[in-house]
């Protein structure tokens, strides 16, 4: 047993070094320390295994006849000498310690994979649209309602972010008479111009086709179809969510500007997405179903009438229309 | 073939998303901004001598590679060649199929054209649709929110180093196991469970295999030279706010595309956890599909209680249940693949896309079921009649009698040619 102690120690050193590597990944950055720790982890493991093999395994030296290199050679069945009871316990212990060291090393070797990408944070929830951002085309030209022909479509971006993938938006001009937007979004369609996120809520393709006669946006990837006149609710295909609508108005100079970010995350759904009306995100305060404000007074607490629920600025809310400023009516 | 043409392509391809202005001989794209990767693919196609033929052979070879794996797998499945002791090798084979599809996908994403960018976009959406880990996983794989600059070089490493190394290793393992276990065989004169009848590896098998390899190469060369494939210059460079219609992936991804298209707009939120409509058709269905395939040998052992060694092959008709299930599976995947092109079909046959989708949604359940039942009945019929489906005439011959009735012509009489 005495000779075995340093073997345990080697495994433990390896394990500690691996744990150290994982810890160090998060707290520091030094190639020297990382190299030394990895050296200890591998070296301890190596020493332990070699020590185990040379000092603890009481295997007699065998003499094996050279097999003729050719057909018909079969392995002679290897016979294993029975182990003494204390050897059995020792082996169990060794396997446990070495296994723990190996698991720690696995974690230490896998942890650098975290460098492959940033944590999502709120990147999936937000776009570059802000209140006051002008709607510009891919070349940066600001748009007046008159620049978009009736039943015409234009892809726009927030000024200064031309080509920004998650902010791509499609503006469509329709006869204001046919619009059936939710009441509180009535002001989001100046002169019949409505703007929706161009990223399909299904698989994220640009919703690039417009059927002018049916006033439907169609995604060419999987044929999800959205009704432009009714807030781009999905009417066919695998998409289950409406394309988020961009709140906008006409500024003093006659150009279209956003009045905030999209009220919902754009693009394909994910498990913890926070859509307006979602209880976790929006209704930390009152849950009145009427549009009147009956909840406790909060900074900008206001009913979000699409779902009839209220939301507060303190919660992670995307209903910019209600949280950032009153929806223009 | 793939290795040779692929190596040639790496000498000219640049796995780089950095923007450049195109200044090459292809007039329509001159002056456009594009990634260095796309520009290098255009250069391979237009300026590098022998570049275009290498690229097209490479692409055709990839399509044929996956097709060969599928054909081989179908053969092994229907003849029961996956049974004990070959379960492990069957699982190696299923893994190879998955990796081959992965290599195909990473490969056709490399040109960074509009079509492949769309495919990547959908793959990203499928990744982030996974509950709990999806957004993190998507950001780790892509290095951030789609589209990212780094993805091209990552795909390149996967495509030219990691995946090929694993595939070559597994092919070695696959053949090594085969070498040790020897081939299976159909029942026949002098053949039994305890022997293997065939020509020796040297010289005949080796000559045959080499010849077959050359013939395959010949077909691929003809395809690569004569049949245009993946004309990336037509699609244009990737632009996240543009998309081409119609968009179809390579054939072996078509079934996934179809599953995603046919899935209903079903996106429940359970206990605050949203299950995106991409998740089930894009992640769960393929996951279950490949798992069932990989574990099939064990499932069959459990179901039939047959745990014996088998070196003799089954005739498909003698295992009607397996044959019927296999047939239903093939039909299921076929319908999904057809659905992957539903927009093209709707356009071709002038059917509204909505009708097309509903037709396929129903077909997805009806056709495999009917196909399975028909297959089962055919197997039973063939078992009892002993007839070969192609070689022998079936049914009876009738002869009209003078009084207007009918009588059966006896087989002997029929053979003598009345």
XYZ file of C-alpha atoms in Angstrom:
747
model
C 0.000 0.000 0.000
C 2.916 2.275 0.812
C 4.200 2.334 -2.708
C 0.761 3.281 -3.936
C 0.536 6.598 -2.155
C 2.388 8.663 -4.707
C 0.212 7.175 -7.435
C -2.908 8.461 -5.713
C -1.146 11.756 -5.245
C -0.393 11.936 -8.964
C -4.031 11.407 -9.848
C -5.141 13.963 -7.297
C -2.639 16.507 -8.600
C -3.953 15.911 -12.085
C -7.520 16.355 -10.905
C -6.724 19.548 -9.020
C -4.884 20.929 -12.011
C -7.889 20.196 -14.226
C -10.255 21.848 -11.774
C -7.823 24.733 -11.676
C -7.911 24.974 -15.452
C -11.697 25.184 -15.490
C -11.649 27.821 -12.737
C -8.867 29.748 -14.396
C -10.780 29.830 -17.671
C -13.335 32.075 -16.038
C -11.134 34.250 -13.822
C -7.904 34.874 -15.616
C -5.954 34.854 -18.771
C -2.354 33.714 -18.794
C -0.913 31.279 -21.261
C 1.828 30.436 -18.758
C -0.538 29.402 -15.994
C -2.762 27.528 -18.411
C 0.218 25.694 -19.866
C 1.557 24.755 -16.459
C -1.831 23.553 -15.239
C -2.448 21.499 -18.366
C 1.063 20.084 -17.991
C 0.286 19.084 -14.425
C -3.060 17.586 -15.415
C -1.592 15.463 -18.193
C 1.637 14.725 -16.352
C -0.093 13.656 -13.149
C -2.383 11.403 -15.098
C 0.550 9.967 -17.022
C 2.671 9.346 -13.938
C -0.264 7.769 -12.131
C -1.029 5.391 -14.969
C 2.592 4.420 -15.493
C 3.132 4.004 -11.762
C 0.024 1.881 -11.529
C 1.265 -0.328 -14.305
C 4.861 -0.709 -13.091
C 4.545 -0.935 -9.331
C 1.077 -2.250 -8.592
C 0.419 -4.749 -11.319
C 2.039 -7.980 -10.317
C 2.102 -9.576 -13.695
C 4.680 -12.234 -14.463
C 6.764 -11.724 -17.543
C 5.401 -13.917 -20.243
C 7.069 -15.630 -23.080
C 5.029 -15.690 -26.203
C 5.908 -17.680 -29.237
C 6.007 -15.664 -32.403
C 2.972 -16.494 -34.450
C 3.532 -17.448 -37.990
C 2.309 -14.510 -40.084
C -0.379 -16.150 -42.077
C -3.810 -17.642 -41.975
C -5.035 -19.851 -39.185
C -3.424 -18.026 -36.288
C -5.709 -17.722 -33.269
C -5.096 -15.791 -30.070
C -4.414 -18.075 -27.131
C -6.913 -17.278 -24.399
C -5.226 -15.018 -21.899
C -5.614 -16.242 -18.363
C -5.677 -13.780 -15.495
C -4.299 -14.739 -12.077
C -6.856 -14.267 -9.289
C -6.400 -11.139 -7.174
C -5.987 -11.019 -3.421
C -8.835 -9.273 -1.519
C -6.770 -6.224 -0.571
C -5.707 -5.916 -4.167
C -9.362 -5.834 -5.171
C -10.124 -2.924 -2.818
C -6.987 -1.138 -3.921
C -7.959 -1.532 -7.543
C -11.433 -0.180 -6.838
C -9.993 2.847 -5.094
C -7.472 3.451 -7.841
C -10.160 3.223 -10.507
C -12.257 5.753 -8.607
C -9.489 8.281 -8.136
C -8.225 7.887 -11.668
C -11.797 8.160 -12.970
C -12.360 11.394 -11.064
C -9.103 12.774 -12.422
C -10.134 11.754 -15.942
C -13.539 13.421 -15.582
C -11.916 16.630 -14.366
C -9.511 16.508 -17.270
C -12.403 16.040 -19.679
C -14.030 19.181 -18.309
C -10.744 21.079 -18.474
C -10.213 20.089 -22.087
C -13.802 20.908 -23.077
C -14.021 24.293 -21.383
C -12.117 26.266 -24.062
C -15.081 25.489 -26.356
C -16.877 28.300 -24.522
C -14.563 30.719 -26.334
C -16.265 29.753 -29.597
C -19.011 32.289 -29.167
C -20.398 34.970 -26.883
C -23.320 34.349 -24.580
C -26.543 35.344 -26.283
C -27.574 37.824 -23.595
C -30.282 40.015 -25.061
C -28.770 40.024 -28.541
C -31.581 37.871 -29.898
C -34.216 40.137 -28.377
C -33.063 43.476 -29.692
C -32.382 45.093 -33.030
C -30.748 48.358 -34.001
C -34.053 50.189 -34.278
C -34.432 53.036 -31.817
C -36.946 55.822 -31.405
C -36.249 58.463 -33.996
C -34.217 56.222 -36.334
C -34.992 57.045 -39.928
C -36.031 54.298 -42.302
C -33.385 54.204 -45.042
C -32.842 51.879 -47.978
C -29.703 49.780 -48.386
C -27.888 52.784 -49.867
C -28.840 55.017 -46.953
C -31.556 57.101 -48.627
C -34.277 58.166 -46.180
C -37.801 57.352 -47.234
C -40.911 59.503 -47.501
C -44.256 57.778 -47.818
C -44.353 59.136 -51.359
C -41.162 57.219 -52.220
C -43.009 53.945 -51.868
C -45.526 53.248 -54.611
C -48.978 52.007 -53.676
C -48.823 48.216 -53.257
C -45.055 48.542 -53.488
C -42.488 46.993 -51.159
C -39.155 48.314 -49.961
C -36.494 46.830 -47.726
C -35.268 49.349 -45.173
C -32.806 49.591 -42.314
C -32.313 51.989 -39.409
C -30.187 54.925 -40.577
C -26.522 54.178 -39.945
C -27.077 50.411 -39.937
C -27.634 49.719 -43.620
C -27.424 45.999 -44.310
C -27.667 45.085 -40.611
C -29.107 41.566 -40.747
C -31.311 41.577 -37.654
C -32.781 45.017 -38.377
C -33.936 44.385 -41.929
C -37.473 45.596 -42.323
C -39.927 45.597 -45.153
C -42.192 48.594 -45.749
C -45.373 48.093 -47.731
C -47.765 50.791 -48.784
C -51.369 49.773 -48.989
C -54.668 51.574 -49.214
C -55.279 52.696 -45.590
C -58.920 51.619 -46.014
C -57.999 47.926 -46.120
C -55.844 47.947 -42.987
C -57.284 46.048 -40.048
C -54.511 46.633 -37.540
C -55.132 46.219 -33.829
C -56.611 49.439 -32.507
C -53.555 50.603 -30.609
C -51.370 50.208 -33.667
C -53.549 52.419 -35.806
C -50.916 55.137 -35.646
C -48.179 52.809 -36.881
C -49.349 53.070 -40.475
C -48.795 56.644 -41.642
C -50.345 57.128 -45.082
C -50.921 53.395 -45.359
C -47.244 52.492 -44.891
C -46.724 49.510 -42.619
C -43.311 48.152 -41.636
C -42.613 44.605 -40.514
C -39.478 42.701 -39.643
C -38.245 40.997 -42.804
C -36.920 37.982 -40.892
C -39.333 35.078 -40.978
C -40.446 33.996 -37.516
C -40.089 30.390 -38.661
C -36.558 29.738 -39.897
C -35.244 33.241 -40.316
C -35.234 33.577 -44.095
C -35.906 37.030 -45.503
C -39.615 37.207 -46.268
C -38.911 38.285 -49.792
C -42.100 37.753 -51.791
C -45.138 40.024 -51.796
C -48.451 38.988 -53.316
C -49.864 42.407 -53.966
C -53.373 41.234 -54.934
C -53.780 39.217 -51.715
C -51.666 41.671 -49.658
C -49.656 38.786 -48.288
C -45.970 38.438 -47.580
C -44.652 35.003 -48.503
C -41.419 33.448 -47.318
C -39.746 31.605 -50.208
C -37.994 29.123 -47.932
C -40.943 27.308 -46.380
C -43.955 29.178 -47.780
C -45.093 30.804 -44.555
C -47.632 33.456 -45.491
C -48.444 36.619 -43.537
C -51.425 38.942 -43.888
C -50.048 42.449 -44.228
C -53.364 44.148 -43.486
C -53.854 42.332 -40.187
C -50.523 42.877 -38.496
C -48.771 40.154 -40.498
C -50.486 37.349 -38.657
C -49.476 34.028 -40.210
C -52.207 32.661 -42.451
C -50.426 29.649 -43.915
C -47.295 27.566 -43.574
C -45.179 26.541 -40.605
C -44.634 29.995 -39.056
C -46.654 30.387 -35.872
C -45.918 33.980 -34.900
C -46.743 37.237 -36.641
C -43.892 39.238 -38.127
C -43.199 41.922 -35.525
C -44.427 45.331 -36.634
C -42.194 48.371 -36.398
C -43.818 51.338 -34.666
C -43.278 54.383 -36.860
C -44.476 57.856 -37.693
C -43.643 60.726 -40.017
C -41.180 63.248 -38.594
C -41.233 67.005 -39.081
C -39.280 66.777 -42.322
C -41.695 64.268 -43.838
C -39.522 61.176 -43.542
C -40.542 57.891 -41.986
C -38.949 57.303 -38.584
C -39.271 54.505 -36.062
C -40.738 55.316 -32.686
C -38.966 52.434 -31.004
C -37.651 48.921 -31.453
C -39.899 46.057 -32.505
C -42.285 45.161 -29.683
C -41.198 41.500 -29.910
C -37.977 39.643 -30.699
C -37.539 39.294 -34.454
C -36.711 36.091 -36.293
C -37.150 32.464 -35.357
C -38.482 31.525 -31.956
C -36.380 30.216 -29.104
C -37.332 28.694 -25.812
C -37.081 31.681 -23.485
C -38.164 34.351 -25.903
C -40.090 37.123 -24.290
C -43.032 38.081 -26.416
C -45.341 40.865 -25.438
C -48.072 39.604 -23.178
C -45.785 36.929 -21.825
C -46.384 36.884 -18.101
C -42.774 36.464 -17.111
C -41.722 39.475 -19.105
C -44.523 41.907 -18.976
C -47.028 41.559 -16.259
C -44.987 41.725 -13.120
C -47.421 44.327 -11.884
C -51.119 44.270 -12.349
C -52.840 41.860 -14.652
C -55.894 43.802 -15.502
C -57.610 42.620 -18.589
C -59.118 45.956 -19.369
C -57.271 48.791 -20.957
C -57.686 50.949 -17.871
C -54.824 51.324 -15.499
C -55.778 49.690 -12.259
C -52.421 48.421 -11.095
C -50.022 50.132 -8.720
C -48.460 53.254 -10.148
C -45.176 52.556 -11.877
C -42.871 54.573 -14.050
C -44.461 53.805 -17.336
C -46.844 51.091 -16.539
C -49.506 51.036 -19.091
C -51.739 48.459 -20.539
C -50.452 46.737 -23.632
C -53.701 46.381 -25.406
C -52.754 43.743 -27.970
C -53.098 41.137 -25.299
C -54.904 43.190 -22.753
C -52.111 42.723 -20.261
C -50.031 45.366 -18.653
C -46.313 45.701 -18.632
C -43.821 47.664 -16.668
C -40.558 49.274 -17.539
C -38.808 47.417 -14.772
C -39.435 44.058 -16.333
C -37.611 42.952 -19.435
C -40.186 44.245 -21.804
C -40.034 44.642 -25.510
C -43.276 46.460 -25.875
C -41.470 49.652 -26.621
C -44.688 51.272 -27.582
C -45.887 51.026 -24.046
C -42.677 51.188 -22.129
C -40.608 53.757 -23.915
C -43.289 56.141 -24.954
C -47.019 56.175 -25.365
C -48.178 54.593 -28.567
C -49.083 57.271 -31.048
C -52.771 57.160 -31.636
C -12.380 10.963 -56.223
C -13.701 13.299 -53.544
C -10.293 13.469 -51.915
C -8.467 14.179 -55.140
C -10.796 16.890 -56.433
C -11.275 18.289 -52.922
C -7.559 18.641 -52.361
C -7.265 20.467 -55.663
C -10.033 22.878 -54.652
C -8.401 23.700 -51.297
C -5.382 24.980 -53.181
C -7.473 27.823 -54.574
C -10.325 28.312 -52.119
C -10.117 31.038 -49.460
C -12.168 30.365 -46.312
C -12.508 34.052 -45.615
C -15.609 36.183 -45.088
C -13.744 39.476 -45.533
C -15.451 41.690 -48.118
C -13.778 42.242 -51.475
C -14.903 43.922 -54.675
C -15.204 41.501 -57.577
C -13.021 42.343 -60.524
C -13.018 39.092 -62.471
C -14.190 38.075 -65.906
C -17.826 37.319 -64.951
C -19.491 40.491 -66.167
C -22.795 40.537 -64.186
C -21.056 40.506 -60.817
C -18.196 42.880 -61.603
C -17.926 45.714 -59.117
C -20.086 43.962 -56.534
C -19.028 43.510 -52.962
C -18.733 39.882 -51.919
C -16.820 37.702 -49.497
C -13.323 36.526 -50.356
C -14.685 32.975 -50.145
C -17.310 33.575 -52.828
C -14.810 35.465 -54.952
C -12.372 32.548 -54.790
C -15.120 30.138 -55.873
C -15.861 32.391 -58.845
C -12.150 32.383 -59.629
C -12.042 28.594 -59.442
C -15.016 28.474 -61.810
C -13.860 31.066 -64.345
C -10.128 31.618 -64.099
C -8.415 28.544 -62.698
C -7.779 26.134 -65.534
C -9.514 22.827 -64.804
C -11.076 24.539 -61.800
C -14.688 24.341 -62.910
C -14.549 20.682 -63.851
C -12.887 19.831 -60.538
C -15.549 21.756 -58.631
C -18.399 20.129 -60.498
C -16.923 16.635 -60.193
C -16.477 17.260 -56.479
C -20.098 18.291 -56.088
C -21.435 15.407 -58.167
C -19.226 12.962 -56.281
C -20.669 14.207 -53.002
C -24.206 13.580 -54.243
C -23.272 10.111 -55.454
C -21.354 9.355 -52.251
C -24.443 9.823 -50.095
C -26.580 8.000 -52.655
C -24.220 5.002 -52.601
C -24.355 4.873 -48.823
C -28.149 4.919 -48.936
C -28.297 2.223 -51.629
C -25.883 0.035 -49.673
C -27.886 0.571 -46.522
C -31.160 -0.376 -48.204
C -29.558 -3.589 -49.448
C -28.164 -4.463 -46.028
C -31.481 -3.678 -44.360
C -33.780 -5.684 -46.601
C -31.529 -8.738 -46.643
C -31.016 -8.714 -42.883
C -27.257 -8.390 -43.236
C -27.204 -6.170 -40.124
C -28.082 -9.074 -37.823
C -25.763 -10.551 -35.245
C -22.757 -10.366 -35.316
C -22.867 -7.281 -37.540
C -24.855 -4.849 -35.360
C -21.815 -2.749 -34.558
C -20.851 -2.460 -38.189
C -24.424 -1.401 -39.007
C -24.116 1.363 -36.412
C -20.794 2.406 -37.905
C -22.625 2.589 -41.224
C -25.433 4.772 -39.851
C -22.804 7.076 -38.337
C -21.083 7.266 -41.708
C -24.360 8.269 -43.343
C -24.859 11.079 -40.825
C -21.269 12.249 -41.279
C -21.557 12.093 -45.064
C -24.639 14.310 -44.910
C -22.724 16.615 -42.566
C -19.818 16.762 -44.983
C -22.182 17.515 -47.825
C -23.860 20.310 -45.905
C -20.619 21.919 -44.713
C -19.268 21.558 -48.242
C -22.062 23.256 -50.100
C -22.125 26.033 -47.519
C -18.530 26.997 -48.268
C -19.053 29.006 -51.505
C -20.903 31.617 -49.406
C -23.418 32.233 -52.166
C -26.987 33.330 -51.561
C -28.393 29.785 -51.589
C -25.881 28.306 -49.166
C -26.273 31.288 -46.864
C -29.987 30.556 -46.765
C -29.218 26.946 -45.819
C -26.929 28.091 -43.011
C -29.597 30.477 -41.809
C -32.079 27.610 -41.522
C -29.520 25.405 -39.745
C -28.887 28.236 -37.280
C -32.616 28.614 -36.656
C -32.916 24.874 -36.007
C -30.036 25.098 -33.515
C -31.461 27.993 -31.532
C -34.867 26.301 -31.489
C -33.601 23.674 -29.028
C -35.121 24.360 -25.610
C -32.773 25.549 -22.828
C -29.475 25.275 -24.700
C -30.479 26.419 -28.189
C -29.442 30.101 -28.143
C -26.157 29.265 -26.387
C -25.417 26.423 -28.770
C -26.234 28.566 -31.794
C -23.908 31.327 -30.580
C -21.107 28.837 -29.850
C -21.331 27.144 -33.223
C -21.699 30.320 -35.247
C -19.620 32.571 -32.991
C -22.479 35.003 -32.401
C -25.798 36.041 -33.836
C -26.297 34.978 -37.455
C -24.784 36.036 -39.819
C -21.235 35.853 -38.492
C -17.925 36.353 -40.228
C -16.270 33.387 -38.570
C -18.614 30.661 -39.709
C -16.994 30.146 -43.117
C -13.588 29.292 -41.690
C -15.172 27.008 -39.096
C -17.113 25.140 -41.749
C -13.922 24.867 -43.759
C -12.029 23.200 -40.922
C -14.918 20.827 -40.347
C -15.218 20.034 -44.022
C -11.573 19.514 -44.935
C -10.077 18.240 -41.697
C -12.256 17.034 -38.870
C -15.080 15.281 -40.730
C -12.875 13.617 -43.375
C -10.531 12.315 -40.672
C -13.434 10.750 -38.811
C -15.037 9.421 -42.005
C -11.806 7.836 -43.231
C -11.214 6.314 -39.802
C -14.719 4.896 -39.697
C -14.500 3.536 -43.241
C -11.320 1.769 -42.139
C -13.147 0.355 -39.138
C -16.129 -0.609 -41.313
C -13.913 -2.543 -43.722
C -11.763 -3.980 -40.924
C -14.810 -5.474 -39.258
C -15.986 -6.764 -42.619
C -12.556 -8.294 -43.213
C -12.727 -10.143 -39.930
C -16.395 -11.175 -40.137
C -16.355 -11.981 -43.846
C -19.223 -11.337 -46.212
C -22.776 -12.518 -45.818
C -24.311 -14.670 -48.534
C -27.636 -15.785 -49.889
C -28.617 -19.418 -49.514
C -27.387 -21.546 -52.405
C -25.495 -24.614 -53.409
C -22.665 -25.368 -51.006
C -23.377 -22.308 -48.878
C -24.093 -22.522 -45.178
C -23.824 -20.538 -41.974
C -20.392 -21.986 -41.386
C -18.740 -21.150 -44.670
C -18.348 -18.265 -47.054
C -18.339 -18.885 -50.769
C -16.807 -16.428 -53.181
C -13.761 -15.375 -55.100
C -10.581 -14.575 -53.199
C -9.661 -10.942 -52.553
C -6.530 -11.306 -54.668
C -6.564 -11.080 -57.575
C -10.150 -11.071 -58.753
C -11.950 -8.989 -56.108
C -9.233 -6.372 -56.064
C -9.313 -6.079 -59.836
C -13.098 -5.849 -59.821
C -13.110 -3.196 -57.116
C -10.438 -1.156 -58.827
C -12.304 -1.372 -62.084
C -15.530 -0.357 -60.398
C -13.794 2.610 -58.818
C -12.531 3.715 -62.213
C -15.974 3.283 -63.753
C -17.544 5.355 -60.985
C -14.874 7.954 -61.603
C -15.722 7.904 -65.289
C -19.403 8.571 -64.632
C -18.533 11.360 -62.192
C -16.133 12.895 -64.682
C -18.835 12.832 -67.369
C -21.335 14.405 -64.986
C -18.840 16.984 -63.785
C -17.856 17.910 -67.294
C -21.229 17.844 -68.997
C -23.922 18.512 -66.415
C -23.784 21.866 -64.711
C -24.251 21.810 -60.965
C -24.498 24.504 -58.306
C -23.937 27.445 -60.623
C -23.089 29.757 -57.749
C -22.515 32.726 -60.051
C -26.250 32.731 -60.763
C -27.185 32.949 -57.090
C -24.954 35.896 -56.328
C -23.072 36.561 -53.116
C -24.712 36.045 -49.740
C -26.769 38.986 -48.549
C -28.686 38.444 -45.311
C -31.644 40.510 -46.526
C -32.057 38.722 -49.855
C -33.228 35.268 -50.791
C -33.710 33.368 -53.986
C -36.915 31.578 -54.879
C -37.153 28.674 -55.222
C -34.511 27.532 -52.726
C -33.746 23.821 -52.541
C -30.881 22.078 -50.760
C -28.901 19.136 -52.135
C -31.003 16.002 -52.383
C -29.937 14.335 -49.148
C -31.131 17.303 -47.076
C -34.421 17.543 -48.973
C -36.317 15.366 -46.496
C -35.389 17.711 -43.640
C -36.450 20.718 -45.669
C -39.714 18.921 -46.436
C -40.361 18.096 -42.783
C -39.853 21.742 -41.877
C -42.216 22.829 -44.649
C -45.024 20.429 -43.789
C -44.946 21.000 -40.046
C -48.038 22.937 -38.910
C -47.718 26.383 -37.283
C -47.652 24.816 -33.830
C -45.611 26.675 -31.256
C -46.867 26.023 -27.741
C -45.476 27.680 -24.643
C -45.441 25.263 -21.740
C -44.458 26.624 -18.306
C -42.891 29.615 -19.980
C -40.843 27.472 -22.342
C -41.597 28.029 -25.978
C -41.283 25.033 -28.287
C -40.466 26.707 -31.630
C -42.115 25.286 -34.718
C -38.625 24.470 -36.061
C -37.726 22.251 -33.133
C -39.724 19.108 -33.769
C -39.289 18.768 -37.549
C -35.768 20.231 -37.550
C -34.236 18.501 -34.535
C -36.500 15.867 -32.962
C -37.660 14.027 -36.079
C -34.166 13.577 -37.578
C -32.847 12.660 -34.122
C -35.466 9.971 -33.676
C -35.038 8.813 -37.271
C -31.310 8.213 -37.010
C -31.620 6.692 -33.527
C -34.209 4.192 -34.714
C -32.000 3.342 -37.677
C -28.924 2.862 -35.521
C -30.722 0.723 -32.952
C -32.820 -1.266 -35.433
C -30.751 -4.487 -35.137
C -31.316 -4.549 -31.386
C -34.991 -3.662 -31.703
C -35.468 -6.518 -34.129
C -33.645 -8.957 -31.835
C -35.947 -7.984 -29.033
C -39.061 -8.186 -31.159
C -38.318 -11.508 -32.873
C -36.403 -13.030 -29.932
C -33.863 -14.130 -32.527
C -30.456 -13.616 -30.978
C -28.602 -16.197 -33.025
C -25.654 -15.519 -35.315
C -26.610 -15.031 -38.937
C -24.270 -15.188 -41.873
C -26.942 -16.156 -44.383
C -29.036 -13.397 -45.928
C -32.809 -13.198 -45.857
C -34.908 -12.897 -48.949
C -36.960 -9.746 -48.280
C -40.206 -11.666 -48.867
C -39.367 -14.069 -46.051
C -39.366 -11.199 -43.564
C -42.570 -9.423 -44.570
C -42.814 -7.243 -41.458
C -39.287 -5.912 -41.778
C -39.703 -5.421 -45.501
C -42.993 -3.589 -45.000
C -41.544 -1.310 -42.306
C -38.515 -0.590 -44.458
C -40.722 0.207 -47.419
C -42.903 2.501 -45.304
C -39.770 4.275 -44.082
C -38.501 4.782 -47.600
C -41.874 6.139 -48.711
C -42.011 8.461 -45.710
C -38.621 9.949 -46.518
C -39.572 10.126 -50.196
C -42.719 12.139 -49.461
C -40.724 14.464 -47.224
C -38.163 14.912 -49.982
C -40.920 15.704 -52.463
C -42.295 18.204 -49.942
C -38.897 19.889 -49.901
C -39.669 20.934 -53.464
C -43.340 21.728 -52.977
C -43.016 25.267 -54.311
C -41.432 24.018 -57.526
C -44.087 21.316 -57.880
C -46.896 23.792 -57.237
C -45.483 26.021 -59.953
C -44.949 23.156 -62.388
C -48.405 21.673 -61.984
C -50.143 25.051 -61.504
C -51.568 23.967 -58.153
C -51.931 26.486 -55.322
C -49.131 25.963 -52.834
C -51.672 25.622 -50.020
C -53.352 22.662 -51.742
C -49.957 21.129 -52.438
C -48.962 21.304 -48.780
C -52.224 19.748 -47.581
C -51.973 17.039 -50.208
C -48.471 16.181 -48.980
C -49.397 16.443 -45.299
C -52.065 13.803 -45.808
C -49.868 11.777 -48.142
C -47.161 11.666 -45.497
C -49.349 9.406 -43.392
C -51.396 7.606 -46.001
C -48.723 6.629 -48.523
C -46.287 4.885 -46.127
C -49.180 3.074 -44.456
C -50.635 1.869 -47.742
C -47.179 1.103 -49.111
C -46.366 -0.937 -46.036
C -49.588 -2.919 -46.254
C -49.163 -3.565 -49.975
C -45.556 -4.627 -49.419
C -46.605 -7.000 -46.675
C -49.299 -8.552 -48.854
C -46.915 -8.876 -51.792
C -44.326 -10.594 -49.609
C -46.908 -13.060 -48.350
C -48.174 -13.686 -51.852
C -44.686 -14.278 -53.207
C -43.846 -16.530 -50.293
C -46.835 -18.765 -50.903
C -46.620 -18.802 -54.692
C -42.867 -19.092 -54.834
C -43.089 -16.872 -57.853
C -40.366 -14.488 -58.842
C -41.833 -11.046 -59.302
C -40.231 -10.539 -62.699
C -39.454 -13.873 -64.227
C -42.644 -15.855 -64.083
C -46.052 -15.225 -65.490
C -48.705 -14.997 -62.820
C -52.435 -15.842 -62.824
C -54.304 -18.297 -64.968
C -55.180 -18.381 -68.621
C -58.819 -18.553 -69.626
C -60.290 -19.903 -72.834
C -63.717 -19.133 -74.205
C -65.872 -22.158 -74.771
C -68.172 -22.528 -77.730
C -71.215 -22.125 -75.472
C -70.018 -18.718 -74.278
C -68.618 -19.839 -70.905
C -64.971 -19.833 -69.821
C -62.621 -22.623 -68.843
C -59.157 -22.545 -67.330
C -56.248 -23.585 -69.494
C -54.085 -26.016 -67.552
C -50.480 -24.906 -66.989
C -49.140 -27.765 -69.106
C -51.332 -26.859 -71.995
C -50.415 -23.202 -71.631
C -46.728 -23.982 -71.743
C -47.069 -25.984 -74.917
C -48.426 -22.845 -76.496
C -52.082 -23.211 -77.331
